[in-house]
Coordinates of C-alpha atoms in Angstrom, one line a residue:
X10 CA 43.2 -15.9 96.5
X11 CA 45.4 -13.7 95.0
X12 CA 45.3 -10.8 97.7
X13 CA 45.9 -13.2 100.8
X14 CA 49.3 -13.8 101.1
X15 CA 49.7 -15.6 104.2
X16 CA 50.8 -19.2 104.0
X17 CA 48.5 -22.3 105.4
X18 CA 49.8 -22.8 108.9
X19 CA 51.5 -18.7 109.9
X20 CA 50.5 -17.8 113.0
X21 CA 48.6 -14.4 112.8
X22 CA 50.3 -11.5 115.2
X23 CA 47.1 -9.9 116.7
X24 CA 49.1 -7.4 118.7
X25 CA 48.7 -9.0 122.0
X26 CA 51.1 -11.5 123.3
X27 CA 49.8 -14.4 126.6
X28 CA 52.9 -14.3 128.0
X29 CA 56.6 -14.6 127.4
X30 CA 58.3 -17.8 126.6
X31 CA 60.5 -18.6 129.4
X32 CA 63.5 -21.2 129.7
X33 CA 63.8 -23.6 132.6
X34 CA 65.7 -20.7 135.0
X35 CA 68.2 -22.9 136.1
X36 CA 65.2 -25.2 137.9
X37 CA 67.3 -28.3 136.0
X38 CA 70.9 -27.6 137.1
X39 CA 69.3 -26.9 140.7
X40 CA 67.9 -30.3 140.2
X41 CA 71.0 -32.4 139.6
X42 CA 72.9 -30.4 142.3
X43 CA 71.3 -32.9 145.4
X44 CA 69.5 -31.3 148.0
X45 CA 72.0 -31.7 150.5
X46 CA 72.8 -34.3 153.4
X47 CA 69.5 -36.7 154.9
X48 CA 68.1 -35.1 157.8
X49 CA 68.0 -37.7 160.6
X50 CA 65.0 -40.1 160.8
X51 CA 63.9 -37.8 163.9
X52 CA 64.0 -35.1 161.9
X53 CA 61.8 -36.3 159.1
X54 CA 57.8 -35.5 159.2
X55 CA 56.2 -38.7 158.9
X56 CA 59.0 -41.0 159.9
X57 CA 57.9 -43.4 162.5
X58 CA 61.3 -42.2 164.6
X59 CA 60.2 -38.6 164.2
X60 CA 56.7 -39.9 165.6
X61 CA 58.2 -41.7 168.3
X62 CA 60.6 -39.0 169.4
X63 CA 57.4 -36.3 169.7
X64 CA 55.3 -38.5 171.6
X65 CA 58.4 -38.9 174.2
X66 CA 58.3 -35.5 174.5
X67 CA 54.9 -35.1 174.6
X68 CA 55.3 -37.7 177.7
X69 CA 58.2 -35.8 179.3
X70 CA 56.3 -32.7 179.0
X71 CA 53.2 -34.3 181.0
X72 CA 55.5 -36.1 183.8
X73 CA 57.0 -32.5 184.2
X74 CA 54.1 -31.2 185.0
X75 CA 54.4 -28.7 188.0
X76 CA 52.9 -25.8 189.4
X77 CA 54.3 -22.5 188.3
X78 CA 55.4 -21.3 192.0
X79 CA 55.2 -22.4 195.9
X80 CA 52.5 -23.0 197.1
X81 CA 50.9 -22.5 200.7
X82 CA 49.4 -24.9 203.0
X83 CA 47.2 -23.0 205.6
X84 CA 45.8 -23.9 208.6
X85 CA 47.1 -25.4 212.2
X86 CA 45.8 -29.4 211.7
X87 CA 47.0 -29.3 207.6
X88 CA 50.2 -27.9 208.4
X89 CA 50.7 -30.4 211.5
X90 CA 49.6 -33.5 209.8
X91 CA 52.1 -32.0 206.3
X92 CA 54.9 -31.8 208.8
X93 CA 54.4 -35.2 210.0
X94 CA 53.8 -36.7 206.8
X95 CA 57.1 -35.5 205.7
X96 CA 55.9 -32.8 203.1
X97 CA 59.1 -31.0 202.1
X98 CA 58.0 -27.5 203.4
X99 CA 60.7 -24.7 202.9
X100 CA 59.2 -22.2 205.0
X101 CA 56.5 -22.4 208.4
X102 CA 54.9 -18.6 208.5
X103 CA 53.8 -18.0 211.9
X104 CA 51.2 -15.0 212.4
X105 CA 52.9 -12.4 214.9
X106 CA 50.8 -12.7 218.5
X107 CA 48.8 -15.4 217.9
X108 CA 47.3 -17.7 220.3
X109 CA 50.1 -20.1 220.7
X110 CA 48.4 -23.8 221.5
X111 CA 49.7 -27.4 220.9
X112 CA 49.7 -27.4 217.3
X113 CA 51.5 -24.2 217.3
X114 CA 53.9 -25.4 219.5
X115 CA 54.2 -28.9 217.4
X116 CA 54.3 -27.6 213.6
X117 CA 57.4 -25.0 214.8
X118 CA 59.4 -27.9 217.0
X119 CA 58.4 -30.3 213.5
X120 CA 60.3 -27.5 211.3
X121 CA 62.8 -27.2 213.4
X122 CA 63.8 -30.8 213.2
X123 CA 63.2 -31.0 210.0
X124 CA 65.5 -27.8 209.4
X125 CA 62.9 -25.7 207.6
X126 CA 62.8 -21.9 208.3
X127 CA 60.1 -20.4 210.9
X128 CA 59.0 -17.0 210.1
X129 CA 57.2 -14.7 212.0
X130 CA 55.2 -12.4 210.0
X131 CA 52.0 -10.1 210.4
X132 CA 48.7 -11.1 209.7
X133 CA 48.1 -9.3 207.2
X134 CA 50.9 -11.3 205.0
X135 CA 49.7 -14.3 206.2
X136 CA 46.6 -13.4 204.4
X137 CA 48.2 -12.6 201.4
X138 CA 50.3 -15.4 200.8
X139 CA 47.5 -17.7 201.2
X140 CA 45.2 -16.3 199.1
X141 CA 42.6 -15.2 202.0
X142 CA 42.6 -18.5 203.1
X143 CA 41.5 -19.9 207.3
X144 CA 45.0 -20.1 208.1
X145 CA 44.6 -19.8 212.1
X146 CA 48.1 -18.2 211.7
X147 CA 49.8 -20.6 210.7
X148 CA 51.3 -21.6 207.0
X149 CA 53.5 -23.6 205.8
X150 CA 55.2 -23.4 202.1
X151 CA 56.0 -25.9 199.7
X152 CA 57.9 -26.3 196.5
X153 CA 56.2 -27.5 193.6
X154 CA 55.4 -30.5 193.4
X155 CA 57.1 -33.4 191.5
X156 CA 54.8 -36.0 189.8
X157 CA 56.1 -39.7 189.2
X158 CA 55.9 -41.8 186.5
X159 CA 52.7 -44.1 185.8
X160 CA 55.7 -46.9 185.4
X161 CA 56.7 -46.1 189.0
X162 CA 53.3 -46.6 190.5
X163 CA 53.2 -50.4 188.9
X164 CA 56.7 -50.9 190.0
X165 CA 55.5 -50.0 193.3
X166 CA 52.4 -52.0 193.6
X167 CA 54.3 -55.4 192.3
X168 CA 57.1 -54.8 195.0
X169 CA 54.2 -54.6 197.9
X170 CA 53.8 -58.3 197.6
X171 CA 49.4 -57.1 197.2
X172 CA 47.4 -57.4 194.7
X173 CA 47.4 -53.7 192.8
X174 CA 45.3 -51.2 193.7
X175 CA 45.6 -48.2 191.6
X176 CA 43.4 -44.9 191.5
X177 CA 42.9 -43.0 188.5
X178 CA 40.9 -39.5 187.9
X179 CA 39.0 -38.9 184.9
X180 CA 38.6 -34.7 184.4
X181 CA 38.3 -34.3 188.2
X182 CA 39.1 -30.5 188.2
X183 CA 38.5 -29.5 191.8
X184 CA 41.7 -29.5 194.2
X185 CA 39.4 -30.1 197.2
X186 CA 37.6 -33.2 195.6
X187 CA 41.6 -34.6 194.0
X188 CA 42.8 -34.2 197.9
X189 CA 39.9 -35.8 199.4
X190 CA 40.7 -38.3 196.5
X191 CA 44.2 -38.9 197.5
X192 CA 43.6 -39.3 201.1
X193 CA 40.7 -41.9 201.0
X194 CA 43.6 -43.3 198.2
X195 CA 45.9 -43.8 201.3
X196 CA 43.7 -45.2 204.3
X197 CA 42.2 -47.7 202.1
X198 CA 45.5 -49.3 200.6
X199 CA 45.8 -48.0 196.8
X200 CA 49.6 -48.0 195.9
X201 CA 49.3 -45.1 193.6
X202 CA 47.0 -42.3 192.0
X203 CA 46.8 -41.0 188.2
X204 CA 46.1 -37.8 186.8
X205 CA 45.4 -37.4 183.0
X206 CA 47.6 -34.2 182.0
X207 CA 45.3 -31.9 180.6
X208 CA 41.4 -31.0 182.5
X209 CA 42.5 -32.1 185.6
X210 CA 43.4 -30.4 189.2
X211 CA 47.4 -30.6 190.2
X212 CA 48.7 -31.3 193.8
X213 CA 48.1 -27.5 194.9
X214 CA 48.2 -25.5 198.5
X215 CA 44.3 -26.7 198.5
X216 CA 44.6 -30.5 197.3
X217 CA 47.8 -31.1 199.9
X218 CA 45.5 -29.1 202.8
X219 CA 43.0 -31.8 202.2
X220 CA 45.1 -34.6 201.4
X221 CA 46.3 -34.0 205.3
X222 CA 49.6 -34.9 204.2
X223 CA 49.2 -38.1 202.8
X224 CA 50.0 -36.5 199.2
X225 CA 53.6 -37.0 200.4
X226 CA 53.0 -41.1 201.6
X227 CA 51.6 -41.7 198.0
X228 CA 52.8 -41.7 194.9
X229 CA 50.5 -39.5 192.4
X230 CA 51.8 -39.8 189.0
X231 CA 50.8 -38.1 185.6
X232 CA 49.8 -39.6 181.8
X233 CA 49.7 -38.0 179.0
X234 CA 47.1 -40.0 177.4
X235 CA 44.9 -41.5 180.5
X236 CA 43.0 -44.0 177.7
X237 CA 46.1 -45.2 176.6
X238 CA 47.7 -45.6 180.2
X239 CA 44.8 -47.3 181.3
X240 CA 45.1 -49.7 178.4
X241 CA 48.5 -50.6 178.8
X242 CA 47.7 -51.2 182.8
X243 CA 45.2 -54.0 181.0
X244 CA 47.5 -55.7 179.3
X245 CA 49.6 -56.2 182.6
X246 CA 46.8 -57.9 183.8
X247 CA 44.8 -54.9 185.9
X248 CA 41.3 -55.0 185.8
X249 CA 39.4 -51.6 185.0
X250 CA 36.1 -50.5 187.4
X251 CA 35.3 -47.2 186.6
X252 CA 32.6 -45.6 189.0
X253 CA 29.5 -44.3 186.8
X254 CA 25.9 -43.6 188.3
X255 CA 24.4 -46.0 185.7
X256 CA 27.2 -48.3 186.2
X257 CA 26.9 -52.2 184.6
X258 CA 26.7 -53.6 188.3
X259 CA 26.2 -52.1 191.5
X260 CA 29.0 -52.0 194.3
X261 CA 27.2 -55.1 196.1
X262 CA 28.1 -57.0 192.8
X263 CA 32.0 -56.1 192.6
X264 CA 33.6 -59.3 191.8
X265 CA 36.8 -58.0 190.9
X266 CA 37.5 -55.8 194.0
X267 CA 40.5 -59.0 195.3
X268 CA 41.8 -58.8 191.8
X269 CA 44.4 -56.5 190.2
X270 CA 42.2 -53.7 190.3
X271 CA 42.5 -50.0 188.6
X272 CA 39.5 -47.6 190.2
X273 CA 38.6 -44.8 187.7
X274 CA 36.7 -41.9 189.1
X275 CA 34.7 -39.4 186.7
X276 CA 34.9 -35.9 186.8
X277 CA 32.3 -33.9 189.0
X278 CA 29.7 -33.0 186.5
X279 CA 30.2 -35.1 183.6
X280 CA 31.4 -38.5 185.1
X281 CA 33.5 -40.7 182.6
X282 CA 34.8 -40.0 179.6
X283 CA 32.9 -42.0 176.3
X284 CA 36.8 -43.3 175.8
X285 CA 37.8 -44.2 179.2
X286 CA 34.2 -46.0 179.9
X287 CA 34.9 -48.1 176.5
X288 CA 38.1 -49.1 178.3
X289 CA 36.7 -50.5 181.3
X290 CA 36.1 -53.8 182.2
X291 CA 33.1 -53.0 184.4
X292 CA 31.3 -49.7 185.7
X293 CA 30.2 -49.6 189.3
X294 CA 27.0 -47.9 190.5
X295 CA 26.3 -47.1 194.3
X296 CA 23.1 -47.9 195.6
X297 CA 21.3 -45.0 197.2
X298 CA 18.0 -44.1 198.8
X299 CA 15.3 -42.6 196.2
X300 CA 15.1 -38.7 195.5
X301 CA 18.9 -38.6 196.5
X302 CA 21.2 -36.5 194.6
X303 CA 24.5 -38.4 193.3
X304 CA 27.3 -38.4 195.9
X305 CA 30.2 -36.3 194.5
X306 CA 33.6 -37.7 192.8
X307 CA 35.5 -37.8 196.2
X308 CA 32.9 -38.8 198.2
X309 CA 31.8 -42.3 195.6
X310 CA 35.4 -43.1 195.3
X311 CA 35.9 -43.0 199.4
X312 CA 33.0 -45.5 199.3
X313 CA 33.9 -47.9 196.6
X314 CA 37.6 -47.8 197.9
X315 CA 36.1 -48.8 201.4
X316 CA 34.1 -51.9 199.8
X317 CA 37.4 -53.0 198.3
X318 CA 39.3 -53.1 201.2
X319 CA 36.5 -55.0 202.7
X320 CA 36.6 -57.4 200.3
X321 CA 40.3 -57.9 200.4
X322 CA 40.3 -58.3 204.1
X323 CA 37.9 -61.0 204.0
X324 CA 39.8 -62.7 201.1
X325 CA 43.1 -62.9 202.9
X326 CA 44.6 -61.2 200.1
X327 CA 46.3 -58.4 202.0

């Protein structure tokens, strides 16, 4: 037509432009410059050394784990039986004009021997530095303590020239019920103890007091992964019996209790963990009497460790 002047194919100019047309801004002589020197393989996200290298410290972090300060043991018998057990006390507090009687006179000749400082302070302190605690004046401080290795507790159950015996807690949160734990651990020959690093009580003031000492005489180590630990204790050739109210058999039918043996003991509300009752090789009920409550974590693990050494006993195996 004769008044359209525009050639087939011109782009019309509406006014309006989308956007300017923009060149590569250097992107391409960025890209042929490198991107410098390889980080190391423990350095790269993904890499199976980067992996391995955070789940090492990841394991350091859980074998280091300590309380944040001292803590106090209170009390004339814990303090006696800590000082004979060897428990490296810094510090016996002695409450000014107290009623001096063979304990007294024991735990201060025992820290005297043993070169730890004796203290005589007011009540009042006492009080304070152990939380309110029955002290019966006496108190004795100790550092934090140091957890060992799982590897250790192995290593010390196949030097014993025994079959193992290992004790592991499952979410046991309570210091009183992880010392009660620890000391039935003890009389009834277990060469070790295992705490999973995260929901689970430490070695405090409360779990040595009723440990009586014997968290000094046994080795209580720490895993970062308790599942896992338990798994690789399997394929050493430990048997798993993890204590559960509606255990597979009943204590009377223990078979394994002469064998390598790991015990697992549940937490006080919950019991086992869904994981760590896959990875046993049998759960163990107690019998009890009907319209009884359930015994509590400390208490079922005193009684099944009991039955064991029974059982070994009349095996000849230790």
């Amino acid at each position: 037509m004769a008044g359209n002047s525009r050639r087939r194919g011109a782009v019309r100019n509406t006014g309006s432009k989308k956007g300017a047309v923009v060149g590569s801004g250097g992107q391409r002589r960025r890209g042929l410059e490198g991107k410098g020197p390889t980080p190391r393989a423990e350095m790269r996200p993904g890499h199976p050394a980067q992996r391995r290298a955070a789940a090492a410290a990841k394991a350091a972090q859980g074998r280091d784990r300590k309380p944040e300060g001292p803590e106090v043991i209170a009390g004339r018998n814990p303090v006696v039986e800590a000082l004979r057990a060897g428990v490296p006390g810094t510090t016996l507090f002695v409450a000014l004009n107290i009623d001096a009687d063979d304990r007294v006179t024991e735990a201060v000749r025992l820290a005297a021997d043993k070169g730890i400082s004796v203290l005589e302070i007011p009540r009042e302190e006492l009080d304070r530095k152990t939380n309110r605690a029955v002290h019966q004046g006496l108190g004795l401080q100790v550092p934090p303590f140091e957890y060992a290795h799982p590897d250790d507790l192995m290593a010390l159950a196949r030097d014993s020239g025994e079959p193992p015996l290992l004790v592991a807690l499952d979410g046991v949160t309570d210091p009183r019920n992880l010392g009660a734990v620890v000391r039935s651990a003890a009389a009834f020959g277990a060469h070790g103890v295992l705490l999973p690093a995260r929901r689970s009580a430490g070695i405090t003031a409360v779990a040595w007091r009723t440990s009586a000492g014997t968290a000094a005489k046994l080795p209580i180590a720490v895993a970062t992964n308790l599942t896992r630990q338990l798994k690789a204790w399997a394929s050493e050739g430990l048997m798993i019996a993890g204590l559960d109210a509606d255990g597979s058999v009943d204590i009377d039918g223990l078979d394994l209790a002469a064998d390598p043996l790991v015990v697992v003991v549940g937490s006080e509300g919950r019991g086992l963990s869904r994981l760590v009752r896959e990875t046993c090789d049998v759960t163990v009920s107690i019998p009890m009497a009907a319209g009884v409550e359930s015994l509590n974590a400390s208490v079922a693990a005193a009684v099944l460790l009991a039955e064991v050494a029974r059982r070994r006993r009349i095996a000849g195996r230790v």
